[in-house]
Tab-separated table of N, CA, C and O in Angstrom:
chain	number	residue	atom	x	y	z
R	12	MET	N	-30.993	21.050	20.805
R	12	MET	CA	-29.987	20.967	20.241
R	12	MET	C	-28.332	20.163	21.522
R	12	MET	O	-28.873	20.956	22.581
R	13	SER	N	-27.504	19.564	21.304
R	13	SER	CA	-26.301	19.789	22.100
R	13	SER	C	-25.022	20.212	21.459
R	13	SER	O	-25.112	20.790	20.438
R	14	ASP	N	-24.381	20.649	22.465
R	14	ASP	CA	-23.094	20.964	21.774
R	14	ASP	C	-22.150	20.044	21.565
R	14	ASP	O	-21.373	20.437	21.431
R	15	ALA	N	-22.476	18.922	21.495
R	15	ALA	CA	-21.741	17.903	20.846
R	15	ALA	C	-21.272	18.245	19.453
R	15	ALA	O	-21.499	18.677	18.707
R	16	LYS	N	-19.934	18.318	19.234
R	16	LYS	CA	-19.453	18.052	17.726
R	16	LYS	C	-19.732	17.316	17.311
R	16	LYS	O	-19.373	16.354	17.445
R	17	GLN	N	-19.921	17.387	16.286
R	17	GLN	CA	-21.066	16.439	15.201
R	17	GLN	C	-19.827	15.931	13.859
R	17	GLN	O	-18.762	17.244	13.271
R	18	GLY	N	-19.663	15.327	13.265
R	18	GLY	CA	-19.364	14.818	11.961
R	18	GLY	C	-18.484	13.683	12.192
R	18	GLY	O	-18.535	12.859	13.300
R	19	LEU	N	-17.253	13.479	11.165
R	19	LEU	CA	-16.385	12.017	11.130
R	19	LEU	C	-15.207	13.033	12.220
R	19	LEU	O	-14.853	13.711	12.189
R	20	GLN	N	-14.698	11.540	13.075
R	20	GLN	CA	-13.722	11.801	13.717
R	20	GLN	C	-12.409	11.235	12.724
R	20	GLN	O	-12.605	10.911	12.169
R	21	ARG	N	-11.043	12.539	13.077
R	21	ARG	CA	-9.946	12.686	11.776
R	21	ARG	C	-8.835	11.438	12.714
R	21	ARG	O	-7.695	11.899	13.245
R	22	ASN	N	-9.317	10.324	12.825
R	22	ASN	CA	-8.066	9.278	13.652
R	22	ASN	C	-8.180	7.722	12.920
R	22	ASN	O	-9.415	7.577	12.052
R	23	ILE	N	-6.870	7.803	12.491
R	23	ILE	CA	-6.964	6.764	12.191
R	23	ILE	C	-5.977	5.599	12.138
R	23	ILE	O	-5.417	5.482	12.644
R	24	SER	N	-5.913	4.504	12.525
R	24	SER	CA	-5.296	3.054	13.365
R	24	SER	C	-4.024	2.738	11.917
R	24	SER	O	-4.486	3.168	10.745
R	25	LEU	N	-3.248	1.755	12.745
R	25	LEU	CA	-1.891	1.950	12.033
R	25	LEU	C	-2.422	0.309	10.600
R	25	LEU	O	-2.565	0.876	9.612
R	26	PHE	N	-3.661	0.012	11.681
R	26	PHE	CA	-3.662	-1.771	10.398
R	26	PHE	C	-4.595	-0.926	9.702
R	26	PHE	O	-4.572	-1.565	8.334
R	27	ALA	N	-5.542	-0.042	9.162
R	27	ALA	CA	-6.266	0.483	8.517
R	27	ALA	C	-5.480	1.268	7.655
R	27	ALA	O	-5.923	0.976	6.285
R	28	ALA	N	-4.322	2.370	8.261
R	28	ALA	CA	-3.660	2.806	7.207
R	28	ALA	C	-3.002	1.447	6.226
R	28	ALA	O	-2.541	2.130	5.085
R	29	ILE	N	-2.659	0.839	6.774
R	29	ILE	CA	-2.088	-0.485	5.971
R	29	ILE	C	-3.047	-1.031	4.348
R	29	ILE	O	-2.658	-1.273	3.898
R	30	CYS	N	-4.263	-1.125	5.481
R	30	CYS	CA	-4.984	-1.591	4.487
R	30	CYS	C	-5.425	-0.745	3.305
R	30	CYS	O	-5.773	-1.715	2.127
R	31	ILE	N	-5.805	0.783	3.405
R	31	ILE	CA	-5.768	1.466	2.684
R	31	ILE	C	-4.631	1.827	1.238
R	31	ILE	O	-4.979	1.447	0.449
R	32	MET	N	-3.593	1.893	1.883
R	32	MET	CA	-1.936	1.739	1.479
R	32	MET	C	-1.967	0.715	0.429
R	32	MET	O	-1.894	0.475	-0.611
R	33	THR	N	-2.306	-0.549	0.953
R	33	THR	CA	-2.371	-1.949	0.072
R	33	THR	C	-3.839	-2.240	-0.642
R	33	THR	O	-3.318	-2.331	-1.999
R	34	GLY	N	-4.680	-1.810	-0.562
R	34	GLY	CA	-6.106	-1.368	-1.336
R	34	GLY	C	-5.603	-0.600	-2.516
R	34	GLY	O	-5.634	-1.168	-3.984
R	35	CYS	N	-5.085	0.700	-2.411
R	35	CYS	CA	-4.385	1.579	-3.530
R	35	CYS	C	-3.458	1.185	-4.107
R	35	CYS	O	-3.802	0.932	-5.665
R	36	VAL	N	-2.554	0.328	-4.155
R	36	VAL	CA	-1.900	-0.364	-4.597
R	36	VAL	C	-2.242	-1.168	-5.578
R	36	VAL	O	-1.508	-1.533	-6.562
R	37	VAL	N	-3.045	-2.522	-4.484
R	37	VAL	CA	-3.478	-3.782	-5.775
R	37	VAL	C	-4.828	-3.428	-6.590
R	37	VAL	O	-3.997	-3.393	-8.232
R	38	GLY	N	-5.460	-1.976	-6.284
R	38	GLY	CA	-6.460	-2.529	-7.150
R	38	GLY	C	-6.112	-1.011	-8.400
R	38	GLY	O	-6.479	-1.540	-8.766
R	39	ALA	N	-5.392	-0.446	-8.362
R	39	ALA	CA	-4.492	0.432	-9.284
R	39	ALA	C	-4.104	-0.185	-10.277
R	39	ALA	O	-4.102	-0.345	-11.517
R	40	SER	N	-3.198	-1.473	-10.050
R	40	SER	CA	-1.862	-2.143	-10.747
R	40	SER	C	-2.818	-3.743	-11.076
R	40	SER	O	-2.242	-4.416	-11.929
R	41	VAL	N	-3.679	-4.147	-10.522
R	41	VAL	CA	-4.168	-5.716	-10.496
R	41	VAL	C	-4.435	-5.798	-12.017
R	41	VAL	O	-4.493	-7.144	-12.010
R	42	PHE	N	-5.090	-4.845	-12.839
R	42	PHE	CA	-6.454	-5.221	-13.836
R	42	PHE	C	-5.637	-4.692	-14.997
R	42	PHE	O	-5.446	-5.377	-16.096
R	43	ILE	N	-4.589	-3.491	-14.946
R	43	ILE	CA	-3.936	-3.022	-15.918
R	43	ILE	C	-2.499	-3.925	-16.401
R	43	ILE	O	-2.234	-3.991	-17.210
R	44	VAL	N	-1.789	-3.766	-15.329
R	44	VAL	CA	-0.499	-3.550	-15.325
R	44	VAL	C	0.073	-5.579	-15.989
R	44	VAL	O	1.305	-5.206	-16.785
R	45	PRO	N	-0.471	-6.318	-15.900
R	45	PRO	CA	0.113	-7.953	-15.913
R	45	PRO	C	-0.064	-8.014	-17.529
R	45	PRO	O	0.431	-8.519	-18.517
R	46	GLY	N	-1.012	-7.250	-18.242
R	46	GLY	CA	-1.630	-7.329	-19.929
R	46	GLY	C	-0.555	-6.522	-20.054
R	46	GLY	O	0.450	-7.521	-21.273
R	47	GLU	N	0.113	-5.942	-19.781
R	47	GLU	CA	0.908	-4.663	-20.779
R	47	GLU	C	2.559	-5.227	-20.139
R	47	GLU	O	3.472	-5.309	-21.195
R	48	LEU	N	2.291	-5.376	-19.142
R	48	LEU	CA	3.822	-6.816	-18.952
R	48	LEU	C	4.737	-7.382	-19.345
R	48	LEU	O	5.781	-7.469	-19.764
R	49	SER	N	3.193	-8.684	-19.528
R	49	SER	CA	3.270	-9.589	-20.280
R	49	SER	C	3.998	-9.420	-22.323
R	49	SER	O	4.333	-10.124	-22.863
R	50	ALA	N	2.998	-8.165	-22.175
R	50	ALA	CA	3.464	-7.955	-24.392
R	50	ALA	C	5.282	-7.814	-24.185
R	50	ALA	O	5.123	-7.755	-25.153
R	51	SER	N	5.487	-6.735	-23.610
R	51	SER	CA	6.336	-6.423	-23.312
R	51	SER	C	7.575	-7.522	-23.272
R	51	SER	O	8.491	-7.068	-23.725
R	52	THR	N	7.387	-7.806	-21.923
R	52	THR	CA	8.324	-8.547	-21.595
R	52	THR	C	8.898	-10.559	-21.834
R	52	THR	O	9.729	-11.306	-21.739
R	53	GLY	N	7.420	-10.878	-22.103
R	53	GLY	CA	7.334	-12.143	-22.864
R	53	GLY	C	7.294	-13.096	-21.416
R	53	GLY	O	7.086	-12.822	-20.495
R	54	PRO	N	7.925	-13.981	-21.609
R	54	PRO	CA	8.378	-14.911	-20.495
R	54	PRO	C	9.009	-14.965	-18.682
R	54	PRO	O	8.443	-15.420	-17.693
R	55	THR	N	9.651	-13.640	-19.122
R	55	THR	CA	10.415	-13.377	-17.507
R	55	THR	C	9.196	-11.963	-16.788
R	55	THR	O	10.165	-11.649	-15.786
R	56	ALA	N	8.285	-11.758	-17.367
R	56	ALA	CA	7.327	-11.105	-16.269
R	56	ALA	C	7.692	-11.328	-15.127
R	56	ALA	O	7.328	-10.309	-14.264
R	57	TRP	N	7.853	-12.846	-14.241
R	57	TRP	CA	7.455	-12.907	-13.472
R	57	TRP	C	9.190	-12.715	-12.267
R	57	TRP	O	8.579	-11.729	-11.278
R	58	LEU	N	9.914	-11.955	-13.155
R	58	LEU	CA	11.293	-11.438	-12.616
R	58	LEU	C	10.560	-9.878	-12.247
R	58	LEU	O	11.190	-9.559	-11.313
R	59	SER	N	9.763	-9.241	-13.094
R	59	SER	CA	9.904	-7.738	-12.906
R	59	SER	C	8.995	-7.939	-11.477
R	59	SER	O	8.854	-7.138	-10.401
R	60	TYR	N	7.948	-8.711	-10.936
R	60	TYR	CA	7.345	-8.880	-9.984
R	60	TYR	C	7.941	-9.172	-8.570
R	60	TYR	O	7.813	-8.437	-7.628
R	61	LEU	N	8.781	-10.158	-9.423
R	61	LEU	CA	10.397	-10.494	-7.577
R	61	LEU	C	10.573	-8.974	-7.377
R	61	LEU	O	10.909	-9.027	-6.592
R	62	ILE	N	10.963	-8.458	-8.787
R	62	ILE	CA	12.379	-7.588	-8.583
R	62	ILE	C	10.817	-6.422	-7.664
R	62	ILE	O	11.272	-5.636	-7.138
R	63	GLY	N	9.967	-5.931	-8.196
R	63	GLY	CA	9.227	-5.213	-7.679
R	63	GLY	C	8.730	-5.242	-5.952
R	63	GLY	O	8.623	-4.300	-4.813
R	64	ALA	N	8.510	-7.113	-5.548
R	64	ALA	CA	8.906	-7.008	-4.577
R	64	ALA	C	9.386	-7.047	-3.521
R	64	ALA	O	9.467	-6.085	-2.228
R	65	ILE	N	10.310	-7.182	-3.930
R	65	ILE	CA	11.667	-7.081	-2.792
R	65	ILE	C	12.012	-5.079	-2.978
R	65	ILE	O	12.249	-5.137	-1.543
R	66	LEU	N	11.468	-4.593	-3.675
R	66	LEU	CA	11.565	-3.357	-3.698
R	66	LEU	C	10.604	-2.408	-2.640
R	66	LEU	O	10.932	-1.396	-1.913
R	67	ILE	N	9.674	-2.735	-2.691
R	67	ILE	CA	8.588	-2.594	-2.024
R	67	ILE	C	8.172	-2.934	0.058
R	67	ILE	O	8.183	-2.198	0.499
R	68	SER	N	8.496	-4.171	-0.287
R	68	SER	CA	9.336	-4.567	0.970
R	68	SER	C	10.256	-3.544	1.716
R	68	SER	O	9.606	-3.707	3.127
R	69	PHE	N	10.995	-2.482	1.365
R	69	PHE	CA	11.434	-1.747	2.238
R	69	PHE	C	10.734	-0.514	2.292
R	69	PHE	O	10.871	-0.587	3.242
R	70	SER	N	9.863	-0.400	1.712
R	70	SER	CA	8.804	0.372	1.545
R	70	SER	C	7.806	0.287	3.029
R	70	SER	O	7.855	1.436	3.670
R	71	CYS	N	7.615	-1.057	2.985
R	71	CYS	CA	7.169	-1.462	3.899
R	71	CYS	C	7.462	-1.784	5.683
R	71	CYS	O	6.530	-0.774	6.155
R	72	PHE	N	8.629	-1.909	5.395
R	72	PHE	CA	9.897	-1.436	6.263
R	72	PHE	C	9.817	-0.167	7.085
R	72	PHE	O	9.589	-0.185	8.411
R	73	MET	N	9.597	0.732	5.951
R	73	MET	CA	9.931	1.713	6.819
R	73	MET	C	8.024	2.576	7.315
R	73	MET	O	8.950	3.165	7.951
R	74	PHE	N	6.803	1.872	6.768
R	74	PHE	CA	6.247	1.754	6.996
R	74	PHE	C	5.994	1.980	8.684
R	74	PHE	O	5.610	2.404	9.377
R	75	ALA	N	6.011	0.380	8.813
R	75	ALA	CA	6.028	-0.461	9.937
R	75	ALA	C	6.890	0.722	11.275
R	75	ALA	O	6.677	0.683	11.968
R	76	GLN	N	8.635	0.815	10.777
R	76	GLN	CA	9.127	1.661	11.449
R	76	GLN	C	8.745	2.682	11.735
R	76	GLN	O	9.043	3.545	13.134
R	77	VAL	N	8.219	3.680	11.003
R	77	VAL	CA	7.366	4.976	11.290
R	77	VAL	C	6.069	4.733	12.179
R	77	VAL	O	5.980	5.611	13.139
R	78	GLY	N	5.428	3.712	12.374
R	78	GLY	CA	4.400	4.056	12.855
R	78	GLY	C	4.490	3.131	13.908
R	78	GLY	O	3.993	3.546	15.245
R	79	ALA	N	6.013	2.539	14.137
R	79	ALA	CA	6.337	1.826	15.736
R	79	ALA	C	6.824	3.367	16.321
R	79	ALA	O	6.589	3.193	17.901
R	80	ILE	N	7.488	3.914	15.774
R	80	ILE	CA	7.696	5.251	16.510
R	80	ILE	C	6.890	6.255	16.561
R	80	ILE	O	6.962	7.335	17.802
R	81	LEU	N	5.941	6.602	16.323
R	81	LEU	CA	4.509	7.188	15.900
R	81	LEU	C	3.031	6.528	16.197
R	81	LEU	O	2.954	6.665	15.140
R	82	PRO	N	3.030	6.277	17.721
R	82	PRO	CA	2.140	5.588	17.620
R	82	PRO	C	0.498	6.999	17.237
R	82	PRO	O	0.923	7.410	17.849
């Protein structure tokens, strides 16, 4: 037996973190939200997606800034 520590390494790259975050957001909402949204708002559902995209872009910008400061 060797003295090397076995197990998973606890590091993650910025790209991997962005992919995980995007996958969680898209995976959780892509199948459920459009049907409920269309039923409640009708043909203006695209406006809700536009507002959401604008709001989430601020969050993505914040994550990019933190990733640049703390590599």
